[in-house]
PDB file of C-alpha atoms and ligand atoms in Angstrom:
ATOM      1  CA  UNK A  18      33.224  -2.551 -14.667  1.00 74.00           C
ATOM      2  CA  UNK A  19      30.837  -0.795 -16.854  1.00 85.00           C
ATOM      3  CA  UNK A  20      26.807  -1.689 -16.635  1.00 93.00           C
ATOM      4  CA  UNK A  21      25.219  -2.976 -19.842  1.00 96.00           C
ATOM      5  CA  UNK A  22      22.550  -1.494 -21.433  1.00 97.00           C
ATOM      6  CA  UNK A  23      20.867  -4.344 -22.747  1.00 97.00           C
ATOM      7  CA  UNK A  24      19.419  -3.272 -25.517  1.00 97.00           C
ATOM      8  CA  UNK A  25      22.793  -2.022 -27.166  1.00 96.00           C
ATOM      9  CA  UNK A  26      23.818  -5.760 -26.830  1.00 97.00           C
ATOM     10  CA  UNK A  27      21.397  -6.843 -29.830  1.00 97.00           C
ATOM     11  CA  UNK A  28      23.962  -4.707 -31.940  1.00 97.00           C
ATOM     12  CA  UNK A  29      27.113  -6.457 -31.013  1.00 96.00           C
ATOM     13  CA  UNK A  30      28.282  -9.262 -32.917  1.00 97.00           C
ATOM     14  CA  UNK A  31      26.728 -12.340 -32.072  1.00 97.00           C
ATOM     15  CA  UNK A  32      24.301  -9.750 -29.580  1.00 98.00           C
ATOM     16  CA  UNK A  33      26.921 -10.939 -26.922  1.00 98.00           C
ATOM     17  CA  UNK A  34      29.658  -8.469 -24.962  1.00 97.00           C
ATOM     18  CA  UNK A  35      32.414 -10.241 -22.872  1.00 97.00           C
ATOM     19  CA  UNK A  36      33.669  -8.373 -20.197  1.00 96.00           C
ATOM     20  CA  UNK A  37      37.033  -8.686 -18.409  1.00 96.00           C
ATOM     21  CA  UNK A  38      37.378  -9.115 -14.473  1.00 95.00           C
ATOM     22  CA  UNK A  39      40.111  -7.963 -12.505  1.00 95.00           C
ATOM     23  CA  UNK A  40      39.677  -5.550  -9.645  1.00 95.00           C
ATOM     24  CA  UNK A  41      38.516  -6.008  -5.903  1.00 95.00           C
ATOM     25  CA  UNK A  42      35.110  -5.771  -5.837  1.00 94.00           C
ATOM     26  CA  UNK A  43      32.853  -4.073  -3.443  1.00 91.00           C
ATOM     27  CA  UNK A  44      31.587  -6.033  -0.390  1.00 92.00           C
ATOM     28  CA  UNK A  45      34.434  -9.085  -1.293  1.00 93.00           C
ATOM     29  CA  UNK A  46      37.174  -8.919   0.735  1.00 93.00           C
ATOM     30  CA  UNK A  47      39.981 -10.520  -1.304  1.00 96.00           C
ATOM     31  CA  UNK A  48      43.944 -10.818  -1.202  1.00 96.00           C
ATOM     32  CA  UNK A  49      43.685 -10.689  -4.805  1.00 96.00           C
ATOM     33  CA  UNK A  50      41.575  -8.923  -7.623  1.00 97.00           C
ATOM     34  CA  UNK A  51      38.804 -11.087  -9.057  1.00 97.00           C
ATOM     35  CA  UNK A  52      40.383 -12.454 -11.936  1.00 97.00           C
ATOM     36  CA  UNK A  53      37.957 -13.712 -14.399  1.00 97.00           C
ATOM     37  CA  UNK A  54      35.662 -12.514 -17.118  1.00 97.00           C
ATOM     38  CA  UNK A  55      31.961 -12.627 -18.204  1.00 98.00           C
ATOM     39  CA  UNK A  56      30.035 -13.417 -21.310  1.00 98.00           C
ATOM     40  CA  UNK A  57      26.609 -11.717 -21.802  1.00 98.00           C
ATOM     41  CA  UNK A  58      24.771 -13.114 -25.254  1.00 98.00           C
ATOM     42  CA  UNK A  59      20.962 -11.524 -25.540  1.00 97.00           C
ATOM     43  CA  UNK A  60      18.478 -14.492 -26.554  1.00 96.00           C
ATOM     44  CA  UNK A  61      15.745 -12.404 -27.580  1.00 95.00           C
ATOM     45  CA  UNK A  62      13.546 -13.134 -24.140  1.00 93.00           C
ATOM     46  CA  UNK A  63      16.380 -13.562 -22.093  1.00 95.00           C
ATOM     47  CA  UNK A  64      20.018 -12.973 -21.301  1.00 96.00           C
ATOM     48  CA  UNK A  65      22.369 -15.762 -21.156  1.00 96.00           C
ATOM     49  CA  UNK A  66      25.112 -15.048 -18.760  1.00 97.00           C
ATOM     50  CA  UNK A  67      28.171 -17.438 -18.071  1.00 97.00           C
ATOM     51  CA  UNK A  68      30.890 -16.443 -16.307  1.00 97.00           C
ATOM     52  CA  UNK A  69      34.348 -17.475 -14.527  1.00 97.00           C
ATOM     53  CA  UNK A  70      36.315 -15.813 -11.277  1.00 97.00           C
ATOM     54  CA  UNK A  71      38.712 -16.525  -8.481  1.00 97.00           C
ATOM     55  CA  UNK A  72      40.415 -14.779  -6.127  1.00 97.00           C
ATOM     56  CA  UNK A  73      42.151 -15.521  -2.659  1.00 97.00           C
ATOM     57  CA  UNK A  74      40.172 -14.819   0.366  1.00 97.00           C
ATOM     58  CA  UNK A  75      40.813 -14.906   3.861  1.00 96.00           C
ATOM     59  CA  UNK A  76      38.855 -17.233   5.921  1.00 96.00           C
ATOM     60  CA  UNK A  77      38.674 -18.141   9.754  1.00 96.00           C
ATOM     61  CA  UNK A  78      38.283 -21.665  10.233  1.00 96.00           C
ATOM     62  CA  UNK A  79      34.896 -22.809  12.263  1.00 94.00           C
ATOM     63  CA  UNK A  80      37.070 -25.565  13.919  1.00 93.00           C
ATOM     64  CA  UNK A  81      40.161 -23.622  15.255  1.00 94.00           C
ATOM     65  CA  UNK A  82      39.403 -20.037  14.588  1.00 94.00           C
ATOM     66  CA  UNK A  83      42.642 -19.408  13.002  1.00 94.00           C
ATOM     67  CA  UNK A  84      42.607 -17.697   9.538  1.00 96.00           C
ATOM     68  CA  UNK A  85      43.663 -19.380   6.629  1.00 96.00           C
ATOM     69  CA  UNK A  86      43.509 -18.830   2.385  1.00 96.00           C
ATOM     70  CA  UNK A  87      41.230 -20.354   0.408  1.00 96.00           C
ATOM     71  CA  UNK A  88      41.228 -19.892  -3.494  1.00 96.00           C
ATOM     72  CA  UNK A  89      37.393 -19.052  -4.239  1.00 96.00           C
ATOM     73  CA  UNK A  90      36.507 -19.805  -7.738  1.00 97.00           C
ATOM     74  CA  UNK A  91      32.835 -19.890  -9.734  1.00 97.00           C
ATOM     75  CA  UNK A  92      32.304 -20.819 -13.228  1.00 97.00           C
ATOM     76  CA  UNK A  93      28.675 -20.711 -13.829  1.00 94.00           C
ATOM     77  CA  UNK A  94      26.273 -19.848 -16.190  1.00 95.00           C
ATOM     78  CA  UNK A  95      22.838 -18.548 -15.505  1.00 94.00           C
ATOM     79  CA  UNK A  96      19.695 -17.349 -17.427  1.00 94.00           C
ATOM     80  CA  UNK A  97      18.291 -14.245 -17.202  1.00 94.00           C
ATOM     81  CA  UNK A  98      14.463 -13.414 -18.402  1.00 92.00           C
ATOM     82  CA  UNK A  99      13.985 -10.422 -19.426  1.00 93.00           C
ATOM     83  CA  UNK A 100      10.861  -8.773 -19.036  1.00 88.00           C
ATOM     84  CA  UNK A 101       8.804  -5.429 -17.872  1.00 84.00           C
ATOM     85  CA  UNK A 102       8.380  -5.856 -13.587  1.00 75.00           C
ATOM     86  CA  UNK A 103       4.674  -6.778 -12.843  1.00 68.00           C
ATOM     87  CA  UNK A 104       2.802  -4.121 -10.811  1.00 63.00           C
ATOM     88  CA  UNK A 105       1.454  -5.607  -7.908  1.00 59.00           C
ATOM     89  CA  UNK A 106      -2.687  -5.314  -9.464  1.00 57.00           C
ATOM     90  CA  UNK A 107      -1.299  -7.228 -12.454  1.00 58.00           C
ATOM     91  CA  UNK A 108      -0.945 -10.200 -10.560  1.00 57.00           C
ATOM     92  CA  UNK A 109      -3.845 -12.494 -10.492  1.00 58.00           C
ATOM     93  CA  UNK A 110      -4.868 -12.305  -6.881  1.00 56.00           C
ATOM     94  CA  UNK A 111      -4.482 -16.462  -5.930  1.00 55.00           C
ATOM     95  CA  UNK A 112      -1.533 -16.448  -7.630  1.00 55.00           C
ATOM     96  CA  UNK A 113       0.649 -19.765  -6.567  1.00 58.00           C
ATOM     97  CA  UNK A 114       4.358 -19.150  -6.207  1.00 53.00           C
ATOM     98  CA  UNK A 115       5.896 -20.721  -9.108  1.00 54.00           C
ATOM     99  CA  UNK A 116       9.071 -21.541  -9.940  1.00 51.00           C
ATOM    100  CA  UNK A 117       9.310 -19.168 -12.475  1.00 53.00           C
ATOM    101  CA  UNK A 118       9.436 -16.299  -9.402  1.00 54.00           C
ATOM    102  CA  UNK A 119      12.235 -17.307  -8.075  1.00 53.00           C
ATOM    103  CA  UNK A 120      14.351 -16.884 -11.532  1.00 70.00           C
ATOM    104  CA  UNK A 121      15.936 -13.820 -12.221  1.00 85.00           C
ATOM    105  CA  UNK A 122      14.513 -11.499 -14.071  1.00 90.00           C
ATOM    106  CA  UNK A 123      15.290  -7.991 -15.853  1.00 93.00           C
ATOM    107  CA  UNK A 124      13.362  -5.055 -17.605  1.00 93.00           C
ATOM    108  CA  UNK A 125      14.001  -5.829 -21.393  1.00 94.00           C
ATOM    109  CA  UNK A 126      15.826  -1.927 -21.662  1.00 95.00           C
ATOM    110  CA  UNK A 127      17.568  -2.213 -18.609  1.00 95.00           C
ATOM    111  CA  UNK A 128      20.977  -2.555 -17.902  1.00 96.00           C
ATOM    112  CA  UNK A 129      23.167  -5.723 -16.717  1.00 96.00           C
ATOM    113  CA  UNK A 130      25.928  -5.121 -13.942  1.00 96.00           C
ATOM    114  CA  UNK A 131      28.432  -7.650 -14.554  1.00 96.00           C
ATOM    115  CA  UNK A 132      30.121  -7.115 -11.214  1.00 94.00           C
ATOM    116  CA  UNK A 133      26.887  -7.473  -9.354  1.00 94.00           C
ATOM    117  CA  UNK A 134      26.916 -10.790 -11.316  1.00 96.00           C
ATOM    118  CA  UNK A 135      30.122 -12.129 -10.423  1.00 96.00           C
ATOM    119  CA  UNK A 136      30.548 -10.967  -6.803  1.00 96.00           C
ATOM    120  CA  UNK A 137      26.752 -12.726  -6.051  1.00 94.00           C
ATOM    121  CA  UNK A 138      28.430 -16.125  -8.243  1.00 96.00           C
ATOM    122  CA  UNK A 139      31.433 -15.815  -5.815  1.00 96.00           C
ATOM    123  CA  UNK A 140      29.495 -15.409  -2.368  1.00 94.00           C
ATOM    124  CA  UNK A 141      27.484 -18.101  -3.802  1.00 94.00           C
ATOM    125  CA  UNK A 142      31.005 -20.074  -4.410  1.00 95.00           C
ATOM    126  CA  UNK A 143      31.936 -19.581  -0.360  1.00 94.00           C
ATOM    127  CA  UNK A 144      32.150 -23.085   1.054  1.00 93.00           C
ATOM    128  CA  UNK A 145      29.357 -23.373   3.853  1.00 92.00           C
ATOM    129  CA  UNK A 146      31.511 -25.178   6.617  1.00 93.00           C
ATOM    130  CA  UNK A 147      34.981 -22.734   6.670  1.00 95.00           C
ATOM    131  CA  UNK A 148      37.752 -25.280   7.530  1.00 95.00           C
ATOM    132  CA  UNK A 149      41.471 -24.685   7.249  1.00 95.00           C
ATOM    133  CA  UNK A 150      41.868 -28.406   6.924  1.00 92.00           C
ATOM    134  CA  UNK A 151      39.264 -31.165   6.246  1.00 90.00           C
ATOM    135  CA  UNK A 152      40.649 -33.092   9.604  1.00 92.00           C
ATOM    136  CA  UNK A 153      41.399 -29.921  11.401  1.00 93.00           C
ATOM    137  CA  UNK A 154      41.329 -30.971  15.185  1.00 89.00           C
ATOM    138  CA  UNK A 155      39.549 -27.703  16.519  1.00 89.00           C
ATOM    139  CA  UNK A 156      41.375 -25.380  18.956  1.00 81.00           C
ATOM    140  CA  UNK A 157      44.428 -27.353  20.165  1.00 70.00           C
ATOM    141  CA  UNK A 158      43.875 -28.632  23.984  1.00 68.00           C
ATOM    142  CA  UNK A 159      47.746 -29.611  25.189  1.00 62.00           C
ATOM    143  CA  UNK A 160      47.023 -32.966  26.532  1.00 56.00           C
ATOM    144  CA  UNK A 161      50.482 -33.812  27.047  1.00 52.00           C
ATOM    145  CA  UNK A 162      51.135 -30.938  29.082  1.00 52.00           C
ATOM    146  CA  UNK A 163      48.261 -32.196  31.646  1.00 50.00           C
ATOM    147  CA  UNK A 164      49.518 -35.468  31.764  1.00 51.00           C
ATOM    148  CA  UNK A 165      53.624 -34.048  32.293  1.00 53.00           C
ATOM    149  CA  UNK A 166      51.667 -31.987  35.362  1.00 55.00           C
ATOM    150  CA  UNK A 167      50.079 -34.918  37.113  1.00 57.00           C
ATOM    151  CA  UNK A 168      53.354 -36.778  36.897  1.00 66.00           C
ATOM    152  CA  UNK A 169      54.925 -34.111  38.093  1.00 68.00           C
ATOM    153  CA  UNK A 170      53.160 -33.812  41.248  1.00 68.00           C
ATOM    154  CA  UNK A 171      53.569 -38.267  41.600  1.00 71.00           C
ATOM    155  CA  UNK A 172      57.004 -37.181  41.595  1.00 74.00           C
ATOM    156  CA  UNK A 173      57.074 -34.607  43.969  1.00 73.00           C
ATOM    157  CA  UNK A 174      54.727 -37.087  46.283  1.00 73.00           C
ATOM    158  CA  UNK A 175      57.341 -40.238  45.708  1.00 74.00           C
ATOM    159  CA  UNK A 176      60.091 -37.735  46.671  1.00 76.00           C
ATOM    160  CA  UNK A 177      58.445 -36.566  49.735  1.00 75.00           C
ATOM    161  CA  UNK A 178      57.922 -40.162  50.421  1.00 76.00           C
ATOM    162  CA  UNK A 179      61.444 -41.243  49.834  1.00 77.00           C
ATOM    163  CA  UNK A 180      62.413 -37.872  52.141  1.00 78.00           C
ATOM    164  CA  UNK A 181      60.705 -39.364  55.008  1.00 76.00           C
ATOM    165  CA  UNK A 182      62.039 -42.071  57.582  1.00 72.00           C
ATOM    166  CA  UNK A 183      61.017 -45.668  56.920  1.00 65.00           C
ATOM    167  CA  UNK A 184      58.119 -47.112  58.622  1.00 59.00           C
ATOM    168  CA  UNK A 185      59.817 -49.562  61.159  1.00 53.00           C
TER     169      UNK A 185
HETATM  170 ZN1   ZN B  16      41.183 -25.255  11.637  1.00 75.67          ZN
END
């Protein structure tokens, strides 16, 4: 997947490129490509991004530890500002952390890596609690088996018992 250079998006039609997913990305372990695409439209002061994606992972569940597929999937859209990075002097020197920080941001003649984009959507997209079932029991503990032993060794006692001569 190509980067785009963001300013040669103002001279596509309608200033937006859509780009097709489907390869393994880098860092994403999949069973399958990342199937998907995603839709870059510049706004003038900011890029708006929206984009879809799936592919089969392998996960081990928390509860049992055994592996199992899940189908990961994002569709999400996101906007990006776009402006020049602030040298450290140029911020004000009490300078509250404000929401806006904490948004994405890009240089206005930069370039936009779609498959940065889409791989950080899917991690994002990675269910917190990894379970191969939502009543998965954990790692199996035979309880019948313990119970078959104990009764096994009654038997072996009654038999012992039987084996001796009655009490007179
Ligand atoms: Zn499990």
């Amino acid at each position: 997947m190509r980067a785009i250079h963001i300013p040669q998006l103002l001279k596509q039609p309608g200033k937006t490129q859509v780009v097709e997913v489907g390869e393994h990305l880098e860092g994403l372990e999949t069973l399958t490509p990342v199937r998907g695409e995603v839709r870059v439209t510049h706004q003038g002061s900011y890029l708006e991004v929206q984009g879809r994606g799936e592919a089969i992972v392998t996960l081990t569940c928390d509860r049992c530890l055994q592996n199992y597929n899940h189908r990961l999937e994002t569709n999400s859209k996101e906007l990006i500002w776009l402006r020049e990075p602030l040298e450290e002097a140029d911020y004000p020197l009490e300078r509250e952390v404000s929401r806006e920080d904490l948004v994405e941001t890009l240089p206005p003649h930069g370039y936009f890596h779609p498959q940065d984009w889409i791989y950080q959507q899917l991690c994002l997209a990675l269910p917190q609690q990894q379970l191969c079932q939502a009543d998965c029991g954990g790692i199996a503990v035979d309880g019948s088996d313990a119970v078959t032993e104990v009764d096994r060794r009654w038997a072996a006692l009654a038999q012992l018992k039987a084996s001796l001569p009655e009490e007179s």
